[in-house]
């Protein structure tokens, strides 16, 4: 669990003080990832590390493009030298491709190659079953909450309706 411990300490240092709700959410995503460990085998620690670090792109010192998924992955890659697979999972988690398209950042997202589809499914499941304050939540309700929270002028609001069917399919695959 060295990678997960390292990622936990990093995420805590970036989120806990200034973004306590984001930190609470990230901790639940991490717990959800740990629950999947028995079926992930050798990738369990990688998913746990990605889960706790998936939202570091929201930290003020990390923000660059404004797409937290890309910003977090670049920070992990360029500043702290994280494992490329970890960076890729963070880059592609949840609605990232749809948001990148909306923002004209698809080429930037391509910097991270392609992430393992099973791990993208897993982190999406973990993210969508975790509320903004760290409670367990139904994924469909979570997506509705995201739309309400961001509002129609935000890129997330534009991306989520297009992404929703695929996101819920990812959750269903993990539940199987």
PDB file of C-alpha atoms in Angstrom:
ATOM      1  CA  UNK A   1       0.000   0.000   0.000  1.00  0.00           C
ATOM      2  CA  UNK A   2       2.944   2.350  -0.448  1.00  0.00           C
ATOM      3  CA  UNK A   3       1.501   3.977  -3.580  1.00  0.00           C
ATOM      4  CA  UNK A   4      -1.895   4.468  -1.948  1.00  0.00           C
ATOM      5  CA  UNK A   5      -0.323   5.926   1.215  1.00  0.00           C
ATOM      6  CA  UNK A   6       1.769   8.318  -0.877  1.00  0.00           C
ATOM      7  CA  UNK A   7      -1.305   9.403  -2.884  1.00  0.00           C
ATOM      8  CA  UNK A   8      -3.346   9.771   0.307  1.00  0.00           C
ATOM      9  CA  UNK A   9      -0.748  12.038   1.899  1.00  0.00           C
ATOM     10  CA  UNK A  10      -0.458  14.111  -1.280  1.00  0.00           C
ATOM     11  CA  UNK A  11      -4.221  14.510  -1.705  1.00  0.00           C
ATOM     12  CA  UNK A  12      -4.653  15.375   1.956  1.00  0.00           C
ATOM     13  CA  UNK A  13      -1.981  18.073   1.710  1.00  0.00           C
ATOM     14  CA  UNK A  14      -3.718  19.611  -1.314  1.00  0.00           C
ATOM     15  CA  UNK A  15      -7.367  19.289  -0.318  1.00  0.00           C
ATOM     16  CA  UNK A  16      -7.999  18.845   3.406  1.00  0.00           C
ATOM     17  CA  UNK A  17      -7.493  22.397   4.628  1.00  0.00           C
ATOM     18  CA  UNK A  18      -8.744  24.526   1.734  1.00  0.00           C
ATOM     19  CA  UNK A  19     -11.319  22.151   0.213  1.00  0.00           C
ATOM     20  CA  UNK A  20     -12.723  20.066   3.105  1.00  0.00           C
ATOM     21  CA  UNK A  21     -15.836  18.943   1.206  1.00  0.00           C
ATOM     22  CA  UNK A  22     -13.705  17.800  -1.732  1.00  0.00           C
ATOM     23  CA  UNK A  23     -11.445  15.998   0.745  1.00  0.00           C
ATOM     24  CA  UNK A  24     -14.454  14.260   2.365  1.00  0.00           C
ATOM     25  CA  UNK A  25     -15.650  13.191  -1.086  1.00  0.00           C
ATOM     26  CA  UNK A  26     -12.178  11.901  -2.007  1.00  0.00           C
ATOM     27  CA  UNK A  27     -11.973   9.883   1.192  1.00  0.00           C
ATOM     28  CA  UNK A  28     -15.272   8.134   0.374  1.00  0.00           C
ATOM     29  CA  UNK A  29     -14.103   7.458  -3.191  1.00  0.00           C
ATOM     30  CA  UNK A  30     -11.003   5.876  -1.622  1.00  0.00           C
ATOM     31  CA  UNK A  31     -13.116   3.700   0.708  1.00  0.00           C
ATOM     32  CA  UNK A  32     -15.194   2.595  -2.266  1.00  0.00           C
ATOM     33  CA  UNK A  33     -11.995   1.685  -4.131  1.00  0.00           C
ATOM     34  CA  UNK A  34     -10.755  -0.351  -1.169  1.00  0.00           C
ATOM     35  CA  UNK A  35     -14.032  -2.287  -1.214  1.00  0.00           C
ATOM     36  CA  UNK A  36     -13.297  -3.316  -4.819  1.00  0.00           C
ATOM     37  CA  UNK A  37      -9.816  -4.600  -3.948  1.00  0.00           C
ATOM     38  CA  UNK A  38     -10.788  -8.306  -3.795  1.00  0.00           C
ATOM     39  CA  UNK A  39     -11.848  -8.284  -7.456  1.00  0.00           C
ATOM     40  CA  UNK A  40      -9.040  -6.073  -8.756  1.00  0.00           C
ATOM     41  CA  UNK A  41      -6.077  -8.179  -7.736  1.00  0.00           C
ATOM     42  CA  UNK A  42      -2.756  -6.480  -8.458  1.00  0.00           C
ATOM     43  CA  UNK A  43      -4.475  -3.274  -9.660  1.00  0.00           C
ATOM     44  CA  UNK A  44      -6.203  -2.691  -6.307  1.00  0.00           C
ATOM     45  CA  UNK A  45      -3.522  -0.391  -4.948  1.00  0.00           C
ATOM     46  CA  UNK A  46      -3.334   1.578  -8.188  1.00  0.00           C
ATOM     47  CA  UNK A  47      -7.097   2.174  -8.083  1.00  0.00           C
ATOM     48  CA  UNK A  48      -6.922   3.177  -4.405  1.00  0.00           C
ATOM     49  CA  UNK A  49      -4.200   5.701  -5.196  1.00  0.00           C
ATOM     50  CA  UNK A  50      -6.163   7.108  -8.131  1.00  0.00           C
ATOM     51  CA  UNK A  51      -9.327   7.252  -6.032  1.00  0.00           C
ATOM     52  CA  UNK A  52      -7.847   9.354  -3.257  1.00  0.00           C
ATOM     53  CA  UNK A  53      -6.002  11.611  -5.729  1.00  0.00           C
ATOM     54  CA  UNK A  54      -8.706  11.846  -8.412  1.00  0.00           C
ATOM     55  CA  UNK A  55      -9.744  15.398  -7.497  1.00  0.00           C
ATOM     56  CA  UNK A  56      -6.394  17.044  -6.696  1.00  0.00           C
ATOM     57  CA  UNK A  57      -6.927  19.155  -9.812  1.00  0.00           C
ATOM     58  CA  UNK A  58      -9.335  21.298  -7.802  1.00  0.00           C
ATOM     59  CA  UNK A  59      -6.527  22.520  -5.516  1.00  0.00           C
ATOM     60  CA  UNK A  60      -5.675  26.154  -6.208  1.00  0.00           C
ATOM     61  CA  UNK A  61      -1.978  25.460  -6.767  1.00  0.00           C
ATOM     62  CA  UNK A  62      -2.822  22.729  -9.288  1.00  0.00           C
ATOM     63  CA  UNK A  63      -5.413  24.536 -11.459  1.00  0.00           C
ATOM     64  CA  UNK A  64      -4.144  25.270 -14.969  1.00  0.00           C
ATOM     65  CA  UNK A  65      -6.705  24.592 -17.723  1.00  0.00           C
ATOM     66  CA  UNK A  66      -9.733  24.607 -15.437  1.00  0.00           C
ATOM     67  CA  UNK A  67     -10.566  20.982 -16.172  1.00  0.00           C
ATOM     68  CA  UNK A  68      -9.720  19.399 -12.814  1.00  0.00           C
ATOM     69  CA  UNK A  69      -9.263  15.944 -14.330  1.00  0.00           C
ATOM     70  CA  UNK A  70      -6.576  17.096 -16.743  1.00  0.00           C
ATOM     71  CA  UNK A  71      -4.999  19.536 -14.286  1.00  0.00           C
ATOM     72  CA  UNK A  72      -4.750  16.846 -11.611  1.00  0.00           C
ATOM     73  CA  UNK A  73      -3.240  14.319 -14.006  1.00  0.00           C
ATOM     74  CA  UNK A  74      -0.684  16.842 -15.263  1.00  0.00           C
ATOM     75  CA  UNK A  75       0.256  17.799 -11.712  1.00  0.00           C
ATOM     76  CA  UNK A  76       0.704  14.147 -10.773  1.00  0.00           C
ATOM     77  CA  UNK A  77       2.818  13.549 -13.870  1.00  0.00           C
ATOM     78  CA  UNK A  78       4.831  16.771 -14.126  1.00  0.00           C
ATOM     79  CA  UNK A  79       5.237  17.940 -10.535  1.00  0.00           C
ATOM     80  CA  UNK A  80       5.346  14.785  -8.448  1.00  0.00           C
ATOM     81  CA  UNK A  81       6.386  12.204 -11.067  1.00  0.00           C
ATOM     82  CA  UNK A  82       3.553   9.750 -10.416  1.00  0.00           C
ATOM     83  CA  UNK A  83       3.136   6.400 -12.153  1.00  0.00           C
ATOM     84  CA  UNK A  84       1.828   7.021 -15.711  1.00  0.00           C
ATOM     85  CA  UNK A  85      -1.042   4.566 -15.186  1.00  0.00           C
ATOM     86  CA  UNK A  86      -2.160   6.518 -12.116  1.00  0.00           C
ATOM     87  CA  UNK A  87      -2.041   9.769 -14.098  1.00  0.00           C
ATOM     88  CA  UNK A  88      -4.063   8.211 -16.897  1.00  0.00           C
ATOM     89  CA  UNK A  89      -6.805   6.984 -14.556  1.00  0.00           C
ATOM     90  CA  UNK A  90      -7.066  10.435 -12.977  1.00  0.00           C
ATOM     91  CA  UNK A  91      -7.125  12.067 -16.422  1.00  0.00           C
ATOM     92  CA  UNK A  92      -9.924   9.837 -17.710  1.00  0.00           C
ATOM     93  CA  UNK A  93     -12.120   9.430 -14.637  1.00  0.00           C
ATOM     94  CA  UNK A  94     -15.873   9.899 -14.843  1.00  0.00           C
ATOM     95  CA  UNK A  95     -16.930  12.480 -17.475  1.00  0.00           C
ATOM     96  CA  UNK A  96     -13.453  13.617 -18.485  1.00  0.00           C
ATOM     97  CA  UNK A  97     -13.609  12.914 -22.247  1.00  0.00           C
ATOM     98  CA  UNK A  98     -16.930  14.734 -22.561  1.00  0.00           C
ATOM     99  CA  UNK A  99     -15.669  17.728 -20.571  1.00  0.00           C
ATOM    100  CA  UNK A 100     -12.418  17.833 -22.552  1.00  0.00           C
ATOM    101  CA  UNK A 101     -14.403  17.889 -25.789  1.00  0.00           C
ATOM    102  CA  UNK A 102     -16.600  20.748 -24.506  1.00  0.00           C
ATOM    103  CA  UNK A 103     -13.509  22.744 -23.509  1.00  0.00           C
ATOM    104  CA  UNK A 104     -11.507  22.018 -26.661  1.00  0.00           C
ATOM    105  CA  UNK A 105      -8.994  20.014 -24.602  1.00  0.00           C
ATOM    106  CA  UNK A 106      -9.324  16.616 -26.271  1.00  0.00           C
ATOM    107  CA  UNK A 107      -5.738  16.848 -27.595  1.00  0.00           C
ATOM    108  CA  UNK A 108      -4.450  17.704 -24.120  1.00  0.00           C
ATOM    109  CA  UNK A 109      -6.287  14.717 -22.674  1.00  0.00           C
ATOM    110  CA  UNK A 110      -4.662  12.535 -25.334  1.00  0.00           C
ATOM    111  CA  UNK A 111      -1.297  13.236 -23.637  1.00  0.00           C
ATOM    112  CA  UNK A 112      -2.246  10.487 -21.214  1.00  0.00           C
ATOM    113  CA  UNK A 113      -2.809   7.766 -23.804  1.00  0.00           C
ATOM    114  CA  UNK A 114      -5.662   5.521 -22.868  1.00  0.00           C
ATOM    115  CA  UNK A 115      -6.460   4.269 -19.412  1.00  0.00           C
ATOM    116  CA  UNK A 116      -7.322   0.668 -18.616  1.00  0.00           C
ATOM    117  CA  UNK A 117     -11.102   0.498 -19.261  1.00  0.00           C
ATOM    118  CA  UNK A 118     -11.742  -1.697 -16.217  1.00  0.00           C
ATOM    119  CA  UNK A 119      -9.990   0.803 -13.952  1.00  0.00           C
ATOM    120  CA  UNK A 120     -11.850   3.728 -15.529  1.00  0.00           C
ATOM    121  CA  UNK A 121     -15.092   1.835 -14.886  1.00  0.00           C
ATOM    122  CA  UNK A 122     -14.007   1.219 -11.300  1.00  0.00           C
ATOM    123  CA  UNK A 123     -13.020   4.807 -10.506  1.00  0.00           C
ATOM    124  CA  UNK A 124     -16.207   6.080 -12.148  1.00  0.00           C
ATOM    125  CA  UNK A 125     -18.223   3.727  -9.942  1.00  0.00           C
ATOM    126  CA  UNK A 126     -16.353   4.924  -6.861  1.00  0.00           C
ATOM    127  CA  UNK A 127     -16.808   8.584  -7.809  1.00  0.00           C
ATOM    128  CA  UNK A 128     -20.494   8.312  -8.656  1.00  0.00           C
ATOM    129  CA  UNK A 129     -21.368   6.414  -5.472  1.00  0.00           C
ATOM    130  CA  UNK A 130     -19.773   9.110  -3.303  1.00  0.00           C
ATOM    131  CA  UNK A 131     -21.564  12.357  -2.517  1.00  0.00           C
ATOM    132  CA  UNK A 132     -19.828  15.738  -2.363  1.00  0.00           C
ATOM    133  CA  UNK A 133     -19.664  15.382   1.443  1.00  0.00           C
ATOM    134  CA  UNK A 134     -18.535  11.765   1.533  1.00  0.00           C
ATOM    135  CA  UNK A 135     -21.817   9.903   1.916  1.00  0.00           C
ATOM    136  CA  UNK A 136     -22.809   6.871  -0.119  1.00  0.00           C
ATOM    137  CA  UNK A 137     -25.209   7.844  -2.875  1.00  0.00           C
ATOM    138  CA  UNK A 138     -27.077   6.338  -5.813  1.00  0.00           C
ATOM    139  CA  UNK A 139     -25.198   7.145  -9.051  1.00  0.00           C
ATOM    140  CA  UNK A 140     -28.287   8.428 -10.876  1.00  0.00           C
ATOM    141  CA  UNK A 141     -29.018  10.777  -7.972  1.00  0.00           C
ATOM    142  CA  UNK A 142     -25.380  11.834  -7.914  1.00  0.00           C
ATOM    143  CA  UNK A 143     -25.502  12.840 -11.576  1.00  0.00           C
ATOM    144  CA  UNK A 144     -28.683  14.835 -10.941  1.00  0.00           C
ATOM    145  CA  UNK A 145     -27.025  16.542  -7.983  1.00  0.00           C
ATOM    146  CA  UNK A 146     -24.032  17.447 -10.154  1.00  0.00           C
ATOM    147  CA  UNK A 147     -26.308  19.146 -12.688  1.00  0.00           C
ATOM    148  CA  UNK A 148     -28.068  21.106  -9.948  1.00  0.00           C
ATOM    149  CA  UNK A 149     -24.792  22.157  -8.340  1.00  0.00           C
ATOM    150  CA  UNK A 150     -23.071  23.370 -11.494  1.00  0.00           C
ATOM    151  CA  UNK A 151     -25.903  24.995 -13.417  1.00  0.00           C
ATOM    152  CA  UNK A 152     -26.460  25.416 -17.161  1.00  0.00           C
ATOM    153  CA  UNK A 153     -23.536  27.742 -17.873  1.00  0.00           C
ATOM    154  CA  UNK A 154     -20.896  25.297 -16.645  1.00  0.00           C
ATOM    155  CA  UNK A 155     -19.021  22.777 -18.811  1.00  0.00           C
ATOM    156  CA  UNK A 156     -19.952  19.950 -16.432  1.00  0.00           C
ATOM    157  CA  UNK A 157     -23.627  20.728 -16.968  1.00  0.00           C
ATOM    158  CA  UNK A 158     -23.108  20.444 -20.726  1.00  0.00           C
ATOM    159  CA  UNK A 159     -20.996  17.281 -20.539  1.00  0.00           C
ATOM    160  CA  UNK A 160     -22.936  15.164 -18.041  1.00  0.00           C
ATOM    161  CA  UNK A 161     -26.138  14.646 -20.084  1.00  0.00           C
ATOM    162  CA  UNK A 162     -24.064  13.333 -23.000  1.00  0.00           C
ATOM    163  CA  UNK A 163     -21.937  11.196 -20.690  1.00  0.00           C
ATOM    164  CA  UNK A 164     -24.753   9.903 -18.472  1.00  0.00           C
ATOM    165  CA  UNK A 165     -25.646   6.700 -20.392  1.00  0.00           C
ATOM    166  CA  UNK A 166     -22.003   5.598 -20.558  1.00  0.00           C
ATOM    167  CA  UNK A 167     -21.352   6.559 -16.937  1.00  0.00           C
ATOM    168  CA  UNK A 168     -24.286   4.492 -15.714  1.00  0.00           C
ATOM    169  CA  UNK A 169     -23.126   1.583 -17.913  1.00  0.00           C
ATOM    170  CA  UNK A 170     -19.714   1.772 -16.213  1.00  0.00           C
ATOM    171  CA  UNK A 171     -21.391   1.603 -12.822  1.00  0.00           C
ATOM    172  CA  UNK A 172     -23.474  -1.399 -13.941  1.00  0.00           C
ATOM    173  CA  UNK A 173     -20.360  -3.224 -15.194  1.00  0.00           C
ATOM    174  CA  UNK A 174     -18.643  -2.777 -11.837  1.00  0.00           C
ATOM    175  CA  UNK A 175     -21.711  -3.940  -9.936  1.00  0.00           C
ATOM    176  CA  UNK A 176     -21.789  -7.126 -12.038  1.00  0.00           C
TER     177      UNK A 176
END
